[in-house]
Amino acid sequence: MHNRRVVSGMRPTGKLHLGHFHGVLANWLQLQQEYDCFFFAADWHSLTTEYNNTEGIADSIRDMVLDWLAFGIDPQQSVIFCQSAVPQHAELNLILSMITPVSWLERNPTYKEMQENLAAKDLSTFGFLGYPVLMAADIILYKSARVPVGHDQLPHLEITREIARRFNYLYGEVFPEPEALLTESPKVLGLDGRKMSKSYGNAIFLSESADETRKKVMSMVTDTQRVRKSDPGDPERCVAYSLNNTYLSNDQKEEIGVACRGAQIGCVECKKIQAEALVTALEPFRCRRDELTSNPTMVDDILADGSRRAALSAAETMQQVRGAIRV
Ligand code: TRP
Ligand code: SF4
């Protein structure tokens, strides 16, 4: 009955950018057609690293979910909710924490890696170590059979599977072991040629105006070996082209390829063409987002309804869990 279920969460980081668009969101949109999807804002997960910086989380959730909806994640087809509105996530997290050996968490490669990457923050907390337990609770609470994850999340999913197995071993078969749906996300380059990321300040946001997007494209790095217009260039070495080529028609790609290699077009002129292609492709998204924003309670209403539906399913699982452990 539950094997068509897919669960996936995203930490509320605020407005989404083109990297999310080509990665996670494109993937969710496809899954939505094939599975019963539960998509949630993982705001308790944000607390694992942002516990001293919580004032922006509520707005971040709204901005992020608005982007989901504008992109086409559909509350009629999928359950869209907020983790902290479904207290069963915390309840199951507590129970799973009782049966999870600390050594499983300590040897998790992302644990040490993230502590090192975020050295300025004190991440020696109980909650940060227990991140994968909360993630396991998120997933098995809905008896999800599949979880779309990127490579970086695979160790977490492995821990989820181990925890589910251990629960079943101790108390009887309650949880399916969720399988990873490994999602390929193309590496989207930002304005400066590094991976697009909000924290690098090199991102193009879905919610920004057409003019802002144009300006950003015009500021992008091109083929750095092409110093003058009379030097032949190569689109393969061009950061702008690598971001924008998916929005160009085949004819445009062909023309730009020839003109760039033949030194017949300047980069400014070329990027204008690229920018228009991108802006045109994002236009329907922008319209839908504006429409959604004109109804100030829309996102909250959708989250409230989704959270109610999620909680119904979660309560059912928790009843079985309590029955199984007899506490
Ligand atoms: N850990 C995920 C991330 O950082 C977010 C997440 C939380 C998640 N719970 C989940 C993803 C459950 C999939 C399933 O991106
Ligand atoms: Fe990039 Fe176009 Fe300049 Fe070639 S002409 S380097 S594709 S911007």
Short mmCIF file of C-alpha atoms and ligand atoms in Angstrom, two decimals:
data_model
loop_
_atom_site.label_atom_id
_atom_site.label_comp_id
_atom_site.label_asym_id
_atom_site.label_seq_id
_atom_site.Cartn_x
_atom_site.Cartn_y
_atom_site.Cartn_z
CA MET A 1 0.00 0.00 0.00
CA HIS A 2 2.87 2.37 0.79
CA ASN A 3 5.27 1.31 -1.91
CA ARG A 4 4.37 4.17 -4.25
CA ARG A 5 5.51 6.62 -1.64
CA VAL A 6 8.38 9.01 -1.98
CA VAL A 7 9.52 11.36 0.75
CA SER A 8 11.88 14.24 0.32
CA GLY A 9 12.80 17.25 2.37
CA MET A 10 14.65 20.44 1.71
CA ARG A 11 16.14 22.68 4.33
CA PRO A 12 14.59 26.11 4.16
CA THR A 13 17.33 28.26 2.69
CA GLY A 14 15.00 30.92 1.29
CA LYS A 15 14.68 31.81 -2.35
CA LEU A 16 15.82 29.09 -4.72
CA HIS A 17 18.21 29.54 -7.61
CA LEU A 18 18.88 27.94 -10.98
CA GLY A 19 20.96 25.23 -9.33
CA HIS A 20 17.87 23.99 -7.47
CA PHE A 21 15.83 24.38 -10.62
CA HIS A 22 17.98 21.99 -12.66
CA GLY A 23 18.67 19.65 -9.77
CA VAL A 24 16.20 18.87 -7.03
CA LEU A 25 13.11 20.61 -8.39
CA ALA A 26 13.28 19.16 -11.88
CA ASN A 27 13.55 15.81 -10.21
CA TRP A 28 10.62 16.35 -7.86
CA LEU A 29 8.46 17.44 -10.74
CA GLN A 30 9.08 14.17 -12.49
CA LEU A 31 8.56 12.08 -9.36
CA GLN A 32 5.29 13.85 -8.74
CA GLN A 33 3.92 12.30 -11.94
CA GLU A 34 4.86 8.77 -10.94
CA TYR A 35 4.63 8.49 -7.17
CA ASP A 36 2.67 9.63 -4.12
CA CYS A 37 5.05 12.31 -2.99
CA PHE A 38 5.53 13.91 0.39
CA PHE A 39 7.62 17.05 0.07
CA PHE A 40 8.49 18.98 3.18
CA ALA A 41 10.38 21.97 4.50
CA ALA A 42 12.94 20.49 6.88
CA ASP A 43 12.97 23.34 9.37
CA TRP A 44 14.04 21.25 12.36
CA HIS A 45 17.04 20.16 10.30
CA SER A 46 17.94 23.82 9.88
CA LEU A 47 18.20 24.06 13.64
CA THR A 48 21.04 21.54 13.67
CA THR A 49 23.33 24.21 12.24
CA GLU A 50 21.30 27.43 12.65
CA TYR A 51 20.21 27.07 16.26
CA ASN A 52 21.64 30.51 17.06
CA ASN A 53 20.16 32.15 14.00
CA THR A 54 16.49 31.24 13.83
CA GLU A 55 14.70 34.49 13.09
CA GLY A 56 14.82 34.06 9.32
CA ILE A 57 13.61 30.46 9.13
CA ALA A 58 9.87 31.18 8.90
CA ASP A 59 10.34 33.59 5.97
CA SER A 60 12.74 31.17 4.33
CA ILE A 61 10.11 28.45 4.41
CA ARG A 62 7.56 30.69 2.74
CA ASP A 63 9.98 31.85 0.03
CA MET A 64 11.12 28.33 -0.68
CA VAL A 65 7.64 26.81 -0.86
CA LEU A 66 6.50 29.66 -3.10
CA ASP A 67 9.25 28.66 -5.53
CA TRP A 68 8.19 25.00 -5.35
CA LEU A 69 4.61 25.94 -6.19
CA ALA A 70 5.57 28.32 -8.97
CA PHE A 71 7.76 25.61 -10.43
CA GLY A 72 4.80 23.25 -10.59
CA ILE A 73 4.96 21.19 -7.43
CA ASP A 74 1.25 20.70 -7.05
CA PRO A 75 -0.60 20.44 -3.71
CA GLN A 76 -3.35 18.44 -5.45
CA GLN A 77 -0.88 15.76 -6.43
CA SER A 78 1.66 15.88 -3.63
CA VAL A 79 1.54 16.43 0.10
CA ILE A 80 3.44 19.65 0.75
CA PHE A 81 4.12 20.32 4.40
CA CYS A 82 6.36 21.63 7.10
CA GLN A 83 8.29 19.23 9.33
CA SER A 84 7.78 21.17 12.56
CA ALA A 85 4.00 21.15 12.02
CA VAL A 86 3.97 17.35 12.29
CA PRO A 87 5.18 16.56 15.82
CA GLN A 88 5.38 12.83 15.04
CA HIS A 89 8.75 13.52 13.38
CA ALA A 90 10.10 14.44 16.82
CA GLU A 91 8.33 11.56 18.52
CA LEU A 92 9.76 8.95 16.18
CA ASN A 93 13.16 10.64 16.32
CA LEU A 94 13.17 10.13 20.08
CA ILE A 95 12.32 6.46 19.82
CA LEU A 96 14.83 5.81 17.05
CA SER A 97 17.50 7.61 19.08
CA MET A 98 17.13 4.92 21.75
CA ILE A 99 18.15 2.16 19.37
CA THR A 100 20.79 3.94 17.30
CA PRO A 101 24.38 3.24 18.37
CA VAL A 102 26.41 6.44 18.69
CA SER A 103 29.21 4.79 16.71
CA TRP A 104 27.00 4.70 13.58
CA LEU A 105 26.63 8.46 13.83
CA GLU A 106 30.25 9.21 14.63
CA ARG A 107 31.55 7.28 11.68
CA ASN A 108 29.21 9.05 9.27
CA PRO A 109 31.58 10.78 6.84
CA THR A 110 29.38 13.87 6.44
CA TYR A 111 29.47 14.43 10.18
CA LYS A 112 33.18 15.19 10.39
CA GLU A 113 33.25 16.85 7.01
CA MET A 114 30.54 19.34 7.92
CA GLN A 115 32.08 20.07 11.30
CA GLU A 116 35.31 20.93 9.52
CA ASN A 117 33.60 22.96 6.78
CA LEU A 118 31.63 24.96 9.31
CA ALA A 119 34.46 25.30 11.82
CA ALA A 120 33.27 28.75 12.89
CA LYS A 121 30.14 27.16 14.40
CA ASP A 122 30.03 25.00 17.46
CA LEU A 123 28.57 21.82 16.03
CA SER A 124 29.52 19.59 18.92
CA THR A 125 25.86 19.28 19.82
CA PHE A 126 23.73 16.23 20.45
CA GLY A 127 21.30 17.36 17.74
CA PHE A 128 23.92 17.76 15.06
CA LEU A 129 25.34 14.32 15.73
CA GLY A 130 21.80 12.97 15.60
CA TYR A 131 20.92 14.59 12.26
CA PRO A 132 20.71 11.23 10.46
CA VAL A 133 18.33 9.88 13.10
CA LEU A 134 15.93 12.75 12.48
CA MET A 135 16.29 12.16 8.77
CA ALA A 136 15.53 8.47 9.28
CA ALA A 137 12.42 9.44 11.23
CA ASP A 138 11.32 11.78 8.39
CA ILE A 139 11.54 8.97 5.90
CA ILE A 140 10.24 5.89 7.66
CA LEU A 141 7.43 7.81 9.39
CA TYR A 142 5.66 7.63 6.02
CA LYS A 143 6.87 4.11 5.26
CA SER A 144 8.40 5.55 2.18
CA ALA A 145 9.82 2.99 -0.23
CA ARG A 146 12.00 5.43 -2.12
CA VAL A 147 13.94 8.55 -1.32
CA PRO A 148 15.41 10.80 -3.98
CA VAL A 149 18.87 11.82 -2.82
CA GLY A 150 22.06 13.16 -4.25
CA HIS A 151 25.42 11.48 -3.70
CA ASP A 152 26.11 13.60 -0.63
CA GLN A 153 23.08 12.18 1.17
CA LEU A 154 23.78 8.50 0.50
CA PRO A 155 25.53 7.85 3.85
CA HIS A 156 22.50 9.27 5.62
CA LEU A 157 20.20 7.00 3.72
CA GLU A 158 22.37 4.02 4.59
CA ILE A 159 21.99 4.88 8.28
CA THR A 160 18.23 5.18 7.75
CA ARG A 161 18.17 1.66 6.35
CA GLU A 162 20.22 0.33 9.25
CA ILE A 163 17.94 1.99 11.79
CA ALA A 164 14.80 0.61 10.10
CA ARG A 165 16.36 -2.86 10.07
CA ARG A 166 17.30 -2.62 13.71
CA PHE A 167 13.82 -1.49 14.69
CA ASN A 168 12.25 -4.38 12.79
CA TYR A 169 14.70 -6.82 14.37
CA LEU A 170 13.96 -5.62 17.90
CA TYR A 171 10.19 -5.09 17.72
CA GLY A 172 8.87 -6.86 14.64
CA GLU A 173 8.38 -5.83 11.04
CA VAL A 174 7.00 -2.29 10.91
CA PHE A 175 9.14 -0.38 8.45
CA PRO A 176 10.14 -1.03 4.84
CA GLU A 177 13.81 -0.32 4.16
CA PRO A 178 13.76 2.73 1.92
CA GLU A 179 15.75 2.67 -1.26
CA ALA A 180 17.71 5.56 -2.66
CA LEU A 181 16.58 7.01 -5.95
CA LEU A 182 19.90 8.42 -6.91
CA THR A 183 19.28 11.71 -8.62
CA GLU A 184 21.71 13.06 -11.11
CA SER A 185 21.90 16.78 -10.79
CA PRO A 186 23.94 18.54 -13.39
CA LYS A 187 26.51 20.85 -11.86
CA VAL A 188 25.18 24.32 -12.50
CA LEU A 189 27.87 26.98 -12.65
CA GLY A 190 27.36 30.36 -11.04
CA LEU A 191 28.34 33.78 -12.36
CA ASP A 192 32.00 33.33 -11.45
CA GLY A 193 32.40 29.78 -12.74
CA ARG A 194 32.23 28.10 -9.34
CA LYS A 195 29.29 25.89 -8.44
CA MET A 196 26.15 28.00 -8.10
CA SER A 197 25.45 28.60 -4.45
CA LYS A 198 23.71 31.24 -2.41
CA SER A 199 26.66 31.41 -0.04
CA TYR A 200 29.10 32.15 -2.86
CA GLY A 201 27.00 35.11 -3.97
CA ASN A 202 27.10 33.84 -7.57
CA ALA A 203 23.52 32.65 -7.98
CA ILE A 204 20.68 33.61 -10.29
CA PHE A 205 17.47 33.43 -8.30
CA LEU A 206 14.22 32.27 -9.78
CA SER A 207 12.34 35.07 -8.10
CA GLU A 208 14.44 37.98 -9.27
CA SER A 209 13.25 40.37 -11.98
CA ALA A 210 13.99 39.92 -15.67
CA ASP A 211 16.31 42.93 -15.53
CA GLU A 212 18.27 41.57 -12.59
CA THR A 213 18.70 38.30 -14.45
CA ARG A 214 19.88 40.11 -17.58
CA LYS A 215 22.39 42.12 -15.58
CA LYS A 216 23.75 38.99 -13.96
CA VAL A 217 24.18 37.17 -17.27
CA MET A 218 26.02 40.19 -18.66
CA SER A 219 28.40 40.02 -15.69
CA MET A 220 29.24 36.37 -16.28
CA VAL A 221 32.69 35.12 -17.06
CA THR A 222 33.16 34.02 -20.68
CA ASP A 223 36.03 32.17 -22.36
CA THR A 224 38.96 33.68 -20.45
CA GLN A 225 41.38 32.76 -23.23
CA ARG A 226 39.50 35.07 -25.54
CA VAL A 227 40.92 38.51 -24.83
CA ARG A 228 39.85 40.48 -27.89
CA LYS A 229 36.85 40.09 -30.16
CA SER A 230 39.25 39.14 -32.95
CA ASP A 231 40.47 36.13 -30.92
CA PRO A 232 38.55 32.96 -31.72
CA GLY A 233 36.70 31.62 -28.67
CA ASP A 234 35.24 28.30 -27.60
CA PRO A 235 31.78 27.94 -26.04
CA GLU A 236 33.04 24.85 -24.19
CA ARG A 237 35.30 27.12 -22.13
CA CYS A 238 32.66 29.78 -21.58
CA VAL A 239 30.96 29.92 -18.18
CA ALA A 240 28.05 32.00 -19.48
CA TYR A 241 27.40 29.55 -22.28
CA SER A 242 27.59 26.57 -19.95
CA LEU A 243 24.76 28.04 -17.89
CA ASN A 244 22.63 29.39 -20.72
CA ASN A 245 23.00 26.91 -23.54
CA THR A 246 20.09 24.78 -22.30
CA TYR A 247 17.82 27.75 -23.00
CA LEU A 248 19.01 28.36 -26.54
CA SER A 249 17.36 26.83 -29.58
CA ASN A 250 19.43 24.40 -31.61
CA ASP A 251 19.77 27.02 -34.34
CA GLN A 252 21.00 29.60 -31.86
CA LYS A 253 23.53 27.15 -30.45
CA GLU A 254 24.80 26.37 -33.91
CA GLU A 255 25.07 30.07 -34.82
CA ILE A 256 26.84 31.00 -31.62
CA GLY A 257 29.24 28.09 -31.94
CA VAL A 258 30.27 29.13 -35.42
CA ALA A 259 30.43 32.86 -34.63
CA CYS A 260 32.38 32.37 -31.41
CA ARG A 261 34.93 30.02 -32.91
CA GLY A 262 35.22 32.24 -35.96
CA ALA A 263 35.63 35.41 -33.89
CA GLN A 264 32.60 36.95 -35.59
CA ILE A 265 30.63 37.86 -32.51
CA GLY A 266 31.60 39.78 -29.40
CA CYS A 267 30.89 38.33 -25.98
CA VAL A 268 28.66 41.24 -24.99
CA GLU A 269 26.46 40.75 -28.01
CA CYS A 270 26.45 37.00 -27.50
CA LYS A 271 25.51 37.23 -23.85
CA LYS A 272 22.60 39.47 -24.75
CA ILE A 273 21.21 36.65 -26.85
CA GLN A 274 21.84 34.17 -24.04
CA ALA A 275 20.22 36.43 -21.45
CA GLU A 276 17.06 36.81 -23.54
CA ALA A 277 16.77 33.06 -23.92
CA LEU A 278 17.06 32.57 -20.17
CA VAL A 279 14.67 35.40 -19.32
CA THR A 280 12.11 34.06 -21.78
CA ALA A 281 12.35 30.58 -20.31
CA LEU A 282 11.87 31.89 -16.78
CA GLU A 283 8.98 34.17 -17.67
CA PRO A 284 6.14 31.69 -17.01
CA PHE A 285 7.71 30.85 -13.67
CA ARG A 286 7.93 34.52 -12.74
CA CYS A 287 4.27 35.10 -13.69
CA ARG A 288 3.09 32.18 -11.64
CA ARG A 289 5.14 33.30 -8.67
CA ASP A 290 3.66 36.82 -8.88
CA GLU A 291 0.19 35.37 -9.08
CA LEU A 292 0.80 33.22 -6.01
CA THR A 293 2.29 36.14 -4.09
CA SER A 294 -0.84 38.19 -4.71
CA ASN A 295 -2.68 35.86 -2.36
CA PRO A 296 -0.90 36.45 0.96
CA THR A 297 -2.24 33.38 2.77
CA MET A 298 -1.87 30.90 -0.10
CA VAL A 299 1.40 29.31 1.04
CA ASP A 300 0.33 29.12 4.67
CA ASP A 301 -2.98 27.53 3.67
CA ILE A 302 -1.28 24.94 1.49
CA LEU A 303 1.22 24.09 4.23
CA ALA A 304 -1.55 23.84 6.82
CA ASP A 305 -3.55 21.46 4.66
CA GLY A 306 -0.48 19.40 3.71
CA SER A 307 0.67 19.19 7.32
CA ARG A 308 -2.78 17.97 8.35
CA ARG A 309 -2.65 15.23 5.72
CA ALA A 310 0.91 14.27 6.64
CA ALA A 311 0.00 14.12 10.32
CA LEU A 312 -2.86 11.69 9.59
CA SER A 313 -0.48 9.28 7.95
CA ALA A 314 2.19 9.85 10.61
CA ALA A 315 -0.29 9.16 13.41
CA GLU A 316 -1.14 5.82 11.84
CA THR A 317 2.51 4.80 11.79
CA MET A 318 3.07 5.96 15.36
CA GLN A 319 0.19 3.85 16.55
CA GLN A 320 1.92 0.81 15.06
CA VAL A 321 5.24 1.87 16.54
CA ARG A 322 3.78 2.22 20.01
CA GLY A 323 2.06 -1.13 19.61
CA ALA A 324 5.31 -2.74 18.55
CA ILE A 325 7.42 -1.38 21.42
CA ARG A 326 4.56 -1.60 23.93
CA VAL A 327 5.38 1.82 25.39
N1 TRP B 1 19.23 16.16 4.69
C1 TRP B 1 18.58 16.71 3.53
C2 TRP B 1 19.46 17.84 2.97
O1 TRP B 1 20.25 18.43 3.67
C3 TRP B 1 17.23 17.24 3.85
C4 TRP B 1 16.34 16.19 4.41
C5 TRP B 1 15.90 16.12 5.68
C6 TRP B 1 15.79 15.07 3.70
N2 TRP B 1 15.09 15.02 5.83
C7 TRP B 1 15.01 14.37 4.64
C8 TRP B 1 15.89 14.61 2.39
C9 TRP B 1 14.33 13.21 4.28
C10 TRP B 1 15.21 13.45 2.04
C11 TRP B 1 14.44 12.74 2.97
O2 TRP B 1 19.33 18.14 1.80
FE1 SF4 B 2 30.98 32.73 -24.61
FE2 SF4 B 2 29.54 33.77 -26.56
FE3 SF4 B 2 31.83 34.91 -25.79
FE4 SF4 B 2 31.86 32.61 -27.12
S1 SF4 B 2 31.14 34.58 -27.89
S2 SF4 B 2 33.04 33.11 -25.30
S3 SF4 B 2 30.02 31.62 -26.30
S4 SF4 B 2 29.96 34.71 -24.61
#
